[in-house]
């Protein structure tokens, strides 16, 4: 296992808002949070959690977020989504189309109008050569996304939203379901509903990490790994990603203090993290896929990725149009599926 204690926190704004007053507010509030001893600010979701929950002039007014700032932060987080889901020849096209429509609907878009952006039509056609469907939609309120599978191993997704709702259209690992049932009993939940999930990461061999809206976290890894248990137990976890378990456990953990620990990750990503200096921004998003694919984003907006040819085609198409990619979701158990989150494309 390798570990780096970067001891950096905060959000570095890559772009300013066109609204001058809002840009000033952003400069004085968010950019200053990149100082090393700032305990309050790590990712945009933390700011959005405080929307309208405090009134200006109240205690801790410095982290109050108004509606105009909420919209600005959601735009920076990435409102737009382009996703690819593989076509399964043994289950027919209807089920595949239903996944696309369900994804668009859960995001809050029109399930009957989820074609890719006009500037990315050629990228979508290229994906089709590899048996993938493309769906394009938007969601200002989507907090976290994950790729998973259902009972017959068809690809589907998980989504949590800023208001605490979540959608889980796939099958959760049996060990996780048991933990959630125990938590349900602990909370004396009489509605027969599992607790609200805020963040979910899944991997091979029923590996998982979950954070509930209550703040409680559970995790399990398919092949017991004491180093992984120590990492997630000792860190205030921000992100977890599981990789391929071909020879050994594969994972990466990012903490809210800027620490990052990993084991058996793609060589290119390993070198990138080893070579980073303490004066460089900490990692804020991470995803591992099959066959050495990955995506990583840092707090200053820098990204690095190694993707399959069809996902890479879509990512390059989005970047070539001037949009920023804010996250790419992968899952080594569903090698051909991906979700790209990005800022607005040209009209």
mmCIF file of C-alpha atoms in Angstrom:
data_model
loop_
_atom_site.group_PDB
_atom_site.id
_atom_site.type_symbol
_atom_site.label_atom_id
_atom_site.label_comp_id
_atom_site.label_asym_id
_atom_site.label_seq_id
_atom_site.Cartn_x
_atom_site.Cartn_y
_atom_site.Cartn_z
ATOM 1 C CA UNK A 1 0.000 0.000 0.000
ATOM 2 C CA UNK A 2 1.159 3.528 -0.750
ATOM 3 C CA UNK A 3 -0.045 6.572 1.150
ATOM 4 C CA UNK A 4 0.502 10.297 0.796
ATOM 5 C CA UNK A 5 -0.461 12.794 3.473
ATOM 6 C CA UNK A 6 -1.074 15.844 1.328
ATOM 7 C CA UNK A 7 -2.739 17.744 4.187
ATOM 8 C CA UNK A 8 -4.603 20.045 1.844
ATOM 9 C CA UNK A 9 -8.232 21.019 1.886
ATOM 10 C CA UNK A 10 -10.562 23.282 0.018
ATOM 11 C CA UNK A 11 -11.985 24.070 -3.368
ATOM 12 C CA UNK A 12 -10.114 26.007 -6.003
ATOM 13 C CA UNK A 13 -12.485 27.657 -8.465
ATOM 14 C CA UNK A 14 -11.381 27.143 -12.060
ATOM 15 C CA UNK A 15 -13.782 29.644 -13.577
ATOM 16 C CA UNK A 16 -15.557 32.715 -12.292
ATOM 17 C CA UNK A 17 -19.259 33.354 -12.615
ATOM 18 C CA UNK A 18 -20.389 35.921 -15.178
ATOM 19 C CA UNK A 19 -22.368 37.646 -12.440
ATOM 20 C CA UNK A 20 -19.821 40.109 -10.999
ATOM 21 C CA UNK A 21 -21.310 40.187 -7.514
ATOM 22 C CA UNK A 22 -21.449 36.409 -7.435
ATOM 23 C CA UNK A 23 -17.885 36.125 -8.663
ATOM 24 C CA UNK A 24 -16.690 38.354 -5.839
ATOM 25 C CA UNK A 25 -18.630 36.275 -3.330
ATOM 26 C CA UNK A 26 -17.047 33.160 -4.753
ATOM 27 C CA UNK A 27 -13.540 34.641 -4.635
ATOM 28 C CA UNK A 28 -13.809 35.736 -1.030
ATOM 29 C CA UNK A 29 -15.550 32.612 0.226
ATOM 30 C CA UNK A 30 -14.447 29.603 -1.773
ATOM 31 C CA UNK A 31 -10.938 30.384 -3.010
ATOM 32 C CA UNK A 32 -9.739 31.314 0.473
ATOM 33 C CA UNK A 33 -10.797 27.817 1.609
ATOM 34 C CA UNK A 34 -7.769 26.320 -0.129
ATOM 35 C CA UNK A 35 -5.586 27.343 2.828
ATOM 36 C CA UNK A 36 -4.154 24.257 4.566
ATOM 37 C CA UNK A 37 -5.778 24.815 7.974
ATOM 38 C CA UNK A 38 -9.348 25.228 6.689
ATOM 39 C CA UNK A 39 -11.532 22.610 8.354
ATOM 40 C CA UNK A 40 -14.850 23.548 6.772
ATOM 41 C CA UNK A 41 -14.642 23.150 3.025
ATOM 42 C CA UNK A 42 -13.736 20.142 0.945
ATOM 43 C CA UNK A 43 -16.162 19.576 -1.881
ATOM 44 C CA UNK A 44 -19.066 21.450 -3.415
ATOM 45 C CA UNK A 45 -21.577 19.073 -1.839
ATOM 46 C CA UNK A 46 -20.662 20.331 1.634
ATOM 47 C CA UNK A 47 -21.560 23.879 0.618
ATOM 48 C CA UNK A 48 -24.793 22.736 -0.979
ATOM 49 C CA UNK A 49 -25.773 20.950 2.233
ATOM 50 C CA UNK A 50 -26.016 24.354 3.932
ATOM 51 C CA UNK A 51 -28.305 25.941 1.324
ATOM 52 C CA UNK A 52 -31.083 27.933 3.022
ATOM 53 C CA UNK A 53 -30.448 26.210 6.365
ATOM 54 C CA UNK A 54 -29.053 29.360 7.930
ATOM 55 C CA UNK A 55 -30.112 32.937 7.581
ATOM 56 C CA UNK A 56 -27.609 35.718 6.869
ATOM 57 C CA UNK A 57 -26.414 37.237 10.122
ATOM 58 C CA UNK A 58 -26.833 34.024 12.108
ATOM 59 C CA UNK A 59 -23.999 32.143 13.756
ATOM 60 C CA UNK A 60 -21.561 30.526 11.285
ATOM 61 C CA UNK A 61 -22.805 32.908 8.619
ATOM 62 C CA UNK A 62 -19.535 32.353 6.708
ATOM 63 C CA UNK A 63 -20.813 29.040 5.308
ATOM 64 C CA UNK A 64 -24.368 30.150 4.556
ATOM 65 C CA UNK A 65 -25.247 29.423 0.912
ATOM 66 C CA UNK A 66 -28.010 31.385 -0.777
ATOM 67 C CA UNK A 67 -30.028 30.335 -3.806
ATOM 68 C CA UNK A 68 -27.892 32.223 -6.317
ATOM 69 C CA UNK A 69 -24.721 30.612 -4.955
ATOM 70 C CA UNK A 70 -26.489 27.228 -4.964
ATOM 71 C CA UNK A 71 -27.094 27.527 -8.713
ATOM 72 C CA UNK A 72 -23.512 28.619 -9.299
ATOM 73 C CA UNK A 73 -22.089 25.695 -7.308
ATOM 74 C CA UNK A 74 -24.327 23.178 -9.054
ATOM 75 C CA UNK A 75 -23.100 24.470 -12.407
ATOM 76 C CA UNK A 76 -19.502 24.072 -11.251
ATOM 77 C CA UNK A 77 -20.218 20.534 -10.047
ATOM 78 C CA UNK A 78 -21.520 19.693 -13.522
ATOM 79 C CA UNK A 79 -25.189 19.701 -14.474
ATOM 80 C CA UNK A 80 -24.896 17.713 -17.702
ATOM 81 C CA UNK A 81 -24.453 13.971 -18.145
ATOM 82 C CA UNK A 82 -23.535 11.726 -21.049
ATOM 83 C CA UNK A 83 -23.637 8.011 -20.265
ATOM 84 C CA UNK A 84 -23.006 4.806 -22.151
ATOM 85 C CA UNK A 85 -24.649 1.486 -21.298
ATOM 86 C CA UNK A 86 -23.868 -1.757 -23.180
ATOM 87 C CA UNK A 87 -26.506 -3.561 -25.225
ATOM 88 C CA UNK A 88 -27.110 -7.132 -24.077
ATOM 89 C CA UNK A 89 -28.062 -9.296 -27.032
ATOM 90 C CA UNK A 90 -29.530 -11.988 -24.760
ATOM 91 C CA UNK A 91 -32.129 -9.718 -23.163
ATOM 92 C CA UNK A 92 -33.286 -7.703 -26.143
ATOM 93 C CA UNK A 93 -33.268 -3.985 -26.737
ATOM 94 C CA UNK A 94 -36.338 -3.145 -24.657
ATOM 95 C CA UNK A 95 -34.527 -3.595 -21.367
ATOM 96 C CA UNK A 96 -31.569 -1.537 -22.572
ATOM 97 C CA UNK A 97 -33.836 1.278 -23.683
ATOM 98 C CA UNK A 98 -35.597 1.163 -20.314
ATOM 99 C CA UNK A 99 -32.267 1.730 -18.552
ATOM 100 C CA UNK A 100 -31.629 4.791 -20.695
ATOM 101 C CA UNK A 101 -35.103 6.183 -20.064
ATOM 102 C CA UNK A 102 -34.894 5.431 -16.356
ATOM 103 C CA UNK A 103 -31.537 7.208 -16.124
ATOM 104 C CA UNK A 104 -32.921 10.307 -17.869
ATOM 105 C CA UNK A 105 -36.085 10.267 -15.748
ATOM 106 C CA UNK A 106 -34.235 9.864 -12.428
ATOM 107 C CA UNK A 107 -32.037 12.791 -13.400
ATOM 108 C CA UNK A 108 -35.177 14.858 -13.932
ATOM 109 C CA UNK A 109 -35.002 14.907 -17.725
ATOM 110 C CA UNK A 110 -37.393 13.800 -20.437
ATOM 111 C CA UNK A 111 -37.106 10.002 -20.853
ATOM 112 C CA UNK A 112 -38.411 10.282 -24.420
ATOM 113 C CA UNK A 113 -35.829 12.877 -25.415
ATOM 114 C CA UNK A 114 -32.418 11.724 -24.253
ATOM 115 C CA UNK A 115 -30.418 11.761 -27.458
ATOM 116 C CA UNK A 116 -26.783 12.906 -27.211
ATOM 117 C CA UNK A 117 -25.956 16.559 -27.724
ATOM 118 C CA UNK A 118 -25.860 17.493 -31.411
ATOM 119 C CA UNK A 119 -22.127 18.231 -31.276
ATOM 120 C CA UNK A 120 -21.488 14.692 -29.978
ATOM 121 C CA UNK A 121 -23.588 12.698 -32.433
ATOM 122 C CA UNK A 122 -20.505 11.278 -34.161
ATOM 123 C CA UNK A 123 -19.101 10.174 -30.784
ATOM 124 C CA UNK A 124 -22.387 8.417 -30.035
ATOM 125 C CA UNK A 125 -22.316 6.690 -33.421
ATOM 126 C CA UNK A 126 -18.788 5.486 -32.686
ATOM 127 C CA UNK A 127 -20.020 4.054 -29.381
ATOM 128 C CA UNK A 128 -22.703 2.186 -31.275
ATOM 129 C CA UNK A 129 -20.018 0.247 -33.141
ATOM 130 C CA UNK A 130 -19.100 -1.304 -29.790
ATOM 131 C CA UNK A 131 -22.682 -2.147 -28.861
ATOM 132 C CA UNK A 132 -23.302 0.780 -26.543
ATOM 133 C CA UNK A 133 -26.356 3.000 -26.172
ATOM 134 C CA UNK A 134 -25.753 6.667 -25.368
ATOM 135 C CA UNK A 135 -28.020 8.792 -23.184
ATOM 136 C CA UNK A 136 -27.757 12.538 -22.629
ATOM 137 C CA UNK A 137 -29.553 14.380 -19.848
ATOM 138 C CA UNK A 138 -29.038 16.958 -17.105
ATOM 139 C CA UNK A 139 -29.527 17.130 -13.354
ATOM 140 C CA UNK A 140 -28.668 20.074 -11.137
ATOM 141 C CA UNK A 141 -29.575 18.124 -7.986
ATOM 142 C CA UNK A 142 -27.673 14.871 -8.608
ATOM 143 C CA UNK A 143 -25.139 14.508 -5.807
ATOM 144 C CA UNK A 144 -23.456 11.150 -6.450
ATOM 145 C CA UNK A 145 -23.706 8.528 -9.187
ATOM 146 C CA UNK A 146 -22.517 4.944 -9.396
ATOM 147 C CA UNK A 147 -22.720 2.146 -11.962
ATOM 148 C CA UNK A 148 -24.034 -1.217 -10.770
ATOM 149 C CA UNK A 149 -25.885 -4.299 -12.015
ATOM 150 C CA UNK A 150 -29.328 -5.787 -11.418
ATOM 151 C CA UNK A 151 -30.330 -9.372 -10.623
ATOM 152 C CA UNK A 152 -29.446 -10.725 -14.080
ATOM 153 C CA UNK A 153 -26.193 -8.743 -14.330
ATOM 154 C CA UNK A 154 -27.630 -6.067 -16.623
ATOM 155 C CA UNK A 155 -25.979 -2.654 -16.127
ATOM 156 C CA UNK A 156 -27.895 0.005 -14.245
ATOM 157 C CA UNK A 157 -27.126 2.856 -11.817
ATOM 158 C CA UNK A 158 -27.346 4.442 -8.375
ATOM 159 C CA UNK A 159 -28.085 8.130 -7.818
ATOM 160 C CA UNK A 160 -28.354 10.298 -4.697
ATOM 161 C CA UNK A 161 -29.685 13.846 -4.708
ATOM 162 C CA UNK A 162 -29.084 17.013 -2.717
ATOM 163 C CA UNK A 163 -32.461 16.742 -0.991
ATOM 164 C CA UNK A 164 -31.631 13.323 0.526
ATOM 165 C CA UNK A 165 -33.544 11.160 -1.946
ATOM 166 C CA UNK A 166 -31.750 8.295 -3.658
ATOM 167 C CA UNK A 167 -32.494 5.788 -6.406
ATOM 168 C CA UNK A 168 -30.970 2.327 -6.525
ATOM 169 C CA UNK A 169 -32.142 0.421 -9.586
ATOM 170 C CA UNK A 170 -29.642 -2.410 -9.135
ATOM 171 C CA UNK A 171 -28.777 -5.126 -6.648
ATOM 172 C CA UNK A 172 -26.775 -4.206 -3.570
ATOM 173 C CA UNK A 173 -24.256 -6.725 -2.160
ATOM 174 C CA UNK A 174 -25.909 -9.109 0.307
ATOM 175 C CA UNK A 175 -23.523 -8.131 3.098
ATOM 176 C CA UNK A 176 -24.382 -4.477 2.607
ATOM 177 C CA UNK A 177 -28.110 -5.210 2.603
ATOM 178 C CA UNK A 178 -27.703 -7.004 5.927
ATOM 179 C CA UNK A 179 -25.873 -4.009 7.396
ATOM 180 C CA UNK A 180 -28.571 -1.654 6.148
ATOM 181 C CA UNK A 181 -31.279 -3.832 7.681
ATOM 182 C CA UNK A 182 -29.427 -3.727 10.987
ATOM 183 C CA UNK A 183 -29.162 0.038 10.692
ATOM 184 C CA UNK A 184 -32.872 0.212 9.955
ATOM 185 C CA UNK A 185 -33.576 -1.609 13.208
ATOM 186 C CA UNK A 186 -31.084 0.594 15.057
ATOM 187 C CA UNK A 187 -32.908 3.715 13.856
ATOM 188 C CA UNK A 188 -36.270 2.087 14.717
ATOM 189 C CA UNK A 189 -37.429 2.691 11.133
ATOM 190 C CA UNK A 190 -40.972 1.291 10.877
ATOM 191 C CA UNK A 191 -41.459 2.126 7.188
ATOM 192 C CA UNK A 192 -39.562 -0.945 5.967
ATOM 193 C CA UNK A 193 -37.274 1.340 4.000
ATOM 194 C CA UNK A 194 -33.498 1.070 4.001
ATOM 195 C CA UNK A 195 -31.719 4.188 5.327
ATOM 196 C CA UNK A 196 -31.037 6.975 2.846
ATOM 197 C CA UNK A 197 -27.716 6.483 1.066
ATOM 198 C CA UNK A 198 -25.664 9.593 0.355
ATOM 199 C CA UNK A 199 -22.605 8.016 -1.278
ATOM 200 C CA UNK A 200 -22.036 4.552 -2.738
ATOM 201 C CA UNK A 201 -19.012 2.916 -4.323
ATOM 202 C CA UNK A 202 -19.129 -0.672 -5.615
ATOM 203 C CA UNK A 203 -16.517 -3.084 -6.921
ATOM 204 C CA UNK A 204 -15.797 -6.693 -7.784
ATOM 205 C CA UNK A 205 -16.553 -9.557 -5.404
ATOM 206 C CA UNK A 206 -19.274 -7.575 -3.629
ATOM 207 C CA UNK A 207 -16.867 -4.873 -2.460
ATOM 208 C CA UNK A 208 -18.572 -1.710 -1.274
ATOM 209 C CA UNK A 209 -18.288 1.534 0.643
ATOM 210 C CA UNK A 210 -21.428 3.412 1.634
ATOM 211 C CA UNK A 211 -22.107 6.640 3.510
ATOM 212 C CA UNK A 212 -25.618 7.185 4.836
ATOM 213 C CA UNK A 213 -27.274 10.564 5.072
ATOM 214 C CA UNK A 214 -26.840 10.221 8.846
ATOM 215 C CA UNK A 215 -23.064 10.224 8.320
ATOM 216 C CA UNK A 216 -22.568 6.577 9.295
ATOM 217 C CA UNK A 217 -20.324 4.564 6.967
ATOM 218 C CA UNK A 218 -20.060 0.841 6.182
ATOM 219 C CA UNK A 219 -17.602 -1.003 4.002
ATOM 220 C CA UNK A 220 -16.591 -4.449 2.896
ATOM 221 C CA UNK A 221 -14.026 -5.789 0.466
ATOM 222 C CA UNK A 222 -14.283 -9.022 -1.487
ATOM 223 C CA UNK A 223 -10.814 -10.226 -0.539
ATOM 224 C CA UNK A 224 -9.936 -9.369 3.059
ATOM 225 C CA UNK A 225 -7.359 -6.614 3.183
ATOM 226 C CA UNK A 226 -6.168 -5.308 6.538
ATOM 227 C CA UNK A 227 -4.574 -2.268 4.919
ATOM 228 C CA UNK A 228 -7.862 -1.252 3.327
ATOM 229 C CA UNK A 229 -9.700 -1.658 6.631
ATOM 230 C CA UNK A 230 -7.073 0.474 8.376
ATOM 231 C CA UNK A 231 -7.238 3.161 5.710
ATOM 232 C CA UNK A 232 -11.013 3.628 5.801
ATOM 233 C CA UNK A 233 -11.113 3.223 9.571
ATOM 234 C CA UNK A 234 -8.473 5.884 10.233
ATOM 235 C CA UNK A 235 -9.517 8.397 7.548
ATOM 236 C CA UNK A 236 -12.506 10.696 7.312
ATOM 237 C CA UNK A 237 -13.358 9.212 3.915
ATOM 238 C CA UNK A 238 -14.263 11.432 0.979
ATOM 239 C CA UNK A 239 -14.055 8.948 -1.929
ATOM 240 C CA UNK A 240 -13.367 5.231 -2.418
ATOM 241 C CA UNK A 241 -12.816 3.331 -5.664
ATOM 242 C CA UNK A 242 -12.320 -0.394 -6.179
ATOM 243 C CA UNK A 243 -10.307 -1.759 -9.089
ATOM 244 C CA UNK A 244 -9.843 -5.159 -10.707
ATOM 245 C CA UNK A 245 -8.961 -8.007 -8.332
ATOM 246 C CA UNK A 246 -7.033 -10.055 -10.879
ATOM 247 C CA UNK A 247 -3.986 -10.701 -8.683
ATOM 248 C CA UNK A 248 -4.576 -8.811 -5.459
ATOM 249 C CA UNK A 249 -6.870 -6.307 -3.813
ATOM 250 C CA UNK A 250 -7.176 -3.070 -5.764
ATOM 251 C CA UNK A 251 -8.461 0.151 -4.230
ATOM 252 C CA UNK A 252 -7.855 3.840 -3.643
ATOM 253 C CA UNK A 253 -9.132 5.972 -0.756
ATOM 254 C CA UNK A 254 -9.232 9.785 -0.566
ATOM 255 C CA UNK A 255 -9.823 11.481 2.771
ATOM 256 C CA UNK A 256 -11.396 14.848 3.527
ATOM 257 C CA UNK A 257 -8.036 15.968 4.923
ATOM 258 C CA UNK A 258 -6.286 15.498 1.575
ATOM 259 C CA UNK A 259 -4.711 12.128 2.380
ATOM 260 C CA UNK A 260 -4.727 9.468 -0.293
ATOM 261 C CA UNK A 261 -3.930 5.765 0.066
ATOM 262 C CA UNK A 262 -3.926 3.089 -2.605
ATOM 263 C CA UNK A 263 -2.992 -0.450 -3.480
ATOM 264 C CA UNK A 264 -2.535 -2.240 -6.797
ATOM 265 C CA UNK A 265 -3.847 0.565 -9.017
ATOM 266 C CA UNK A 266 -3.002 1.148 -12.720
ATOM 267 C CA UNK A 267 0.739 1.907 -13.148
ATOM 268 C CA UNK A 268 0.126 5.249 -14.846
ATOM 269 C CA UNK A 269 -2.092 6.443 -11.993
ATOM 270 C CA UNK A 270 0.411 5.093 -9.452
ATOM 271 C CA UNK A 271 3.206 7.158 -11.036
ATOM 272 C CA UNK A 272 1.016 10.263 -11.242
ATOM 273 C CA UNK A 273 0.226 10.148 -7.528
ATOM 274 C CA UNK A 274 3.791 9.317 -6.482
ATOM 275 C CA UNK A 275 5.171 12.270 -8.421
ATOM 276 C CA UNK A 276 2.752 14.890 -7.067
ATOM 277 C CA UNK A 277 4.227 17.539 -4.802
ATOM 278 C CA UNK A 278 2.771 18.925 -1.582
ATOM 279 C CA UNK A 279 2.128 22.285 -3.219
ATOM 280 C CA UNK A 280 -0.162 20.669 -5.796
ATOM 281 C CA UNK A 281 -3.924 20.349 -5.302
ATOM 282 C CA UNK A 282 -5.345 17.274 -3.596
ATOM 283 C CA UNK A 283 -7.512 14.735 -5.400
ATOM 284 C CA UNK A 284 -11.275 15.232 -5.175
ATOM 285 C CA UNK A 285 -12.781 12.572 -7.498
ATOM 286 C CA UNK A 286 -11.580 9.081 -8.369
ATOM 287 C CA UNK A 287 -12.929 6.138 -10.326
ATOM 288 C CA UNK A 288 -11.387 2.821 -11.357
ATOM 289 C CA UNK A 289 -12.599 0.623 -14.209
ATOM 290 C CA UNK A 290 -11.595 -2.585 -15.964
ATOM 291 C CA UNK A 291 -8.250 -3.256 -17.657
ATOM 292 C CA UNK A 292 -6.378 -0.319 -16.122
ATOM 293 C CA UNK A 293 -8.924 2.393 -16.897
ATOM 294 C CA UNK A 294 -9.392 5.245 -14.431
ATOM 295 C CA UNK A 295 -10.399 8.862 -13.928
ATOM 296 C CA UNK A 296 -9.037 11.315 -11.361
ATOM 297 C CA UNK A 297 -9.812 14.978 -10.712
ATOM 298 C CA UNK A 298 -7.961 17.410 -8.468
ATOM 299 C CA UNK A 299 -9.280 20.406 -6.561
ATOM 300 C CA UNK A 300 -7.793 22.904 -9.016
ATOM 301 C CA UNK A 301 -9.782 21.363 -11.895
ATOM 302 C CA UNK A 302 -6.919 19.289 -13.326
ATOM 303 C CA UNK A 303 -8.026 15.881 -14.596
ATOM 304 C CA UNK A 304 -6.243 12.780 -15.835
ATOM 305 C CA UNK A 305 -7.772 9.643 -17.280
ATOM 306 C CA UNK A 306 -7.197 6.445 -19.185
ATOM 307 C CA UNK A 307 -10.409 5.178 -20.760
ATOM 308 C CA UNK A 308 -11.685 2.610 -23.228
ATOM 309 C CA UNK A 309 -11.667 3.886 -26.806
ATOM 310 C CA UNK A 310 -15.422 4.612 -26.892
ATOM 311 C CA UNK A 311 -15.480 6.448 -23.542
ATOM 312 C CA UNK A 312 -12.333 8.328 -24.542
ATOM 313 C CA UNK A 313 -14.010 9.398 -27.793
ATOM 314 C CA UNK A 314 -16.926 10.892 -25.849
ATOM 315 C CA UNK A 315 -14.639 12.576 -23.299
ATOM 316 C CA UNK A 316 -12.482 14.149 -25.997
ATOM 317 C CA UNK A 317 -15.603 15.309 -27.816
ATOM 318 C CA UNK A 318 -16.906 17.050 -24.690
ATOM 319 C CA UNK A 319 -13.557 18.709 -23.949
ATOM 320 C CA UNK A 320 -13.157 19.836 -27.569
ATOM 321 C CA UNK A 321 -16.410 21.784 -27.253
ATOM 322 C CA UNK A 322 -14.999 23.818 -24.360
ATOM 323 C CA UNK A 323 -16.858 22.106 -21.501
ATOM 324 C CA UNK A 324 -15.115 20.925 -18.312
ATOM 325 C CA UNK A 325 -15.373 17.286 -17.272
ATOM 326 C CA UNK A 326 -16.001 17.207 -13.528
ATOM 327 C CA UNK A 327 -16.285 13.429 -13.040
ATOM 328 C CA UNK A 328 -16.310 10.129 -14.917
ATOM 329 C CA UNK A 329 -17.929 7.148 -13.214
ATOM 330 C CA UNK A 330 -16.609 3.654 -13.968
ATOM 331 C CA UNK A 331 -17.036 0.176 -12.487
ATOM 332 C CA UNK A 332 -14.636 -2.738 -13.181
ATOM 333 C CA UNK A 333 -17.569 -5.148 -12.879
ATOM 334 C CA UNK A 334 -19.361 -3.391 -15.782
ATOM 335 C CA UNK A 335 -16.416 -2.743 -18.124
ATOM 336 C CA UNK A 336 -18.262 -1.053 -20.993
ATOM 337 C CA UNK A 337 -20.483 1.324 -19.005
ATOM 338 C CA UNK A 338 -19.553 4.879 -18.066
ATOM 339 C CA UNK A 339 -21.116 8.167 -16.961
ATOM 340 C CA UNK A 340 -19.450 11.483 -17.805
ATOM 341 C CA UNK A 341 -20.454 14.563 -15.814
ATOM 342 C CA UNK A 342 -19.580 17.920 -17.304
ATOM 343 C CA UNK A 343 -20.383 21.598 -17.555
ATOM 344 C CA UNK A 344 -22.548 23.147 -20.257
ATOM 345 C CA UNK A 345 -21.881 22.505 -23.941
ATOM 346 C CA UNK A 346 -22.489 25.191 -26.578
ATOM 347 C CA UNK A 347 -26.091 25.646 -27.679
#
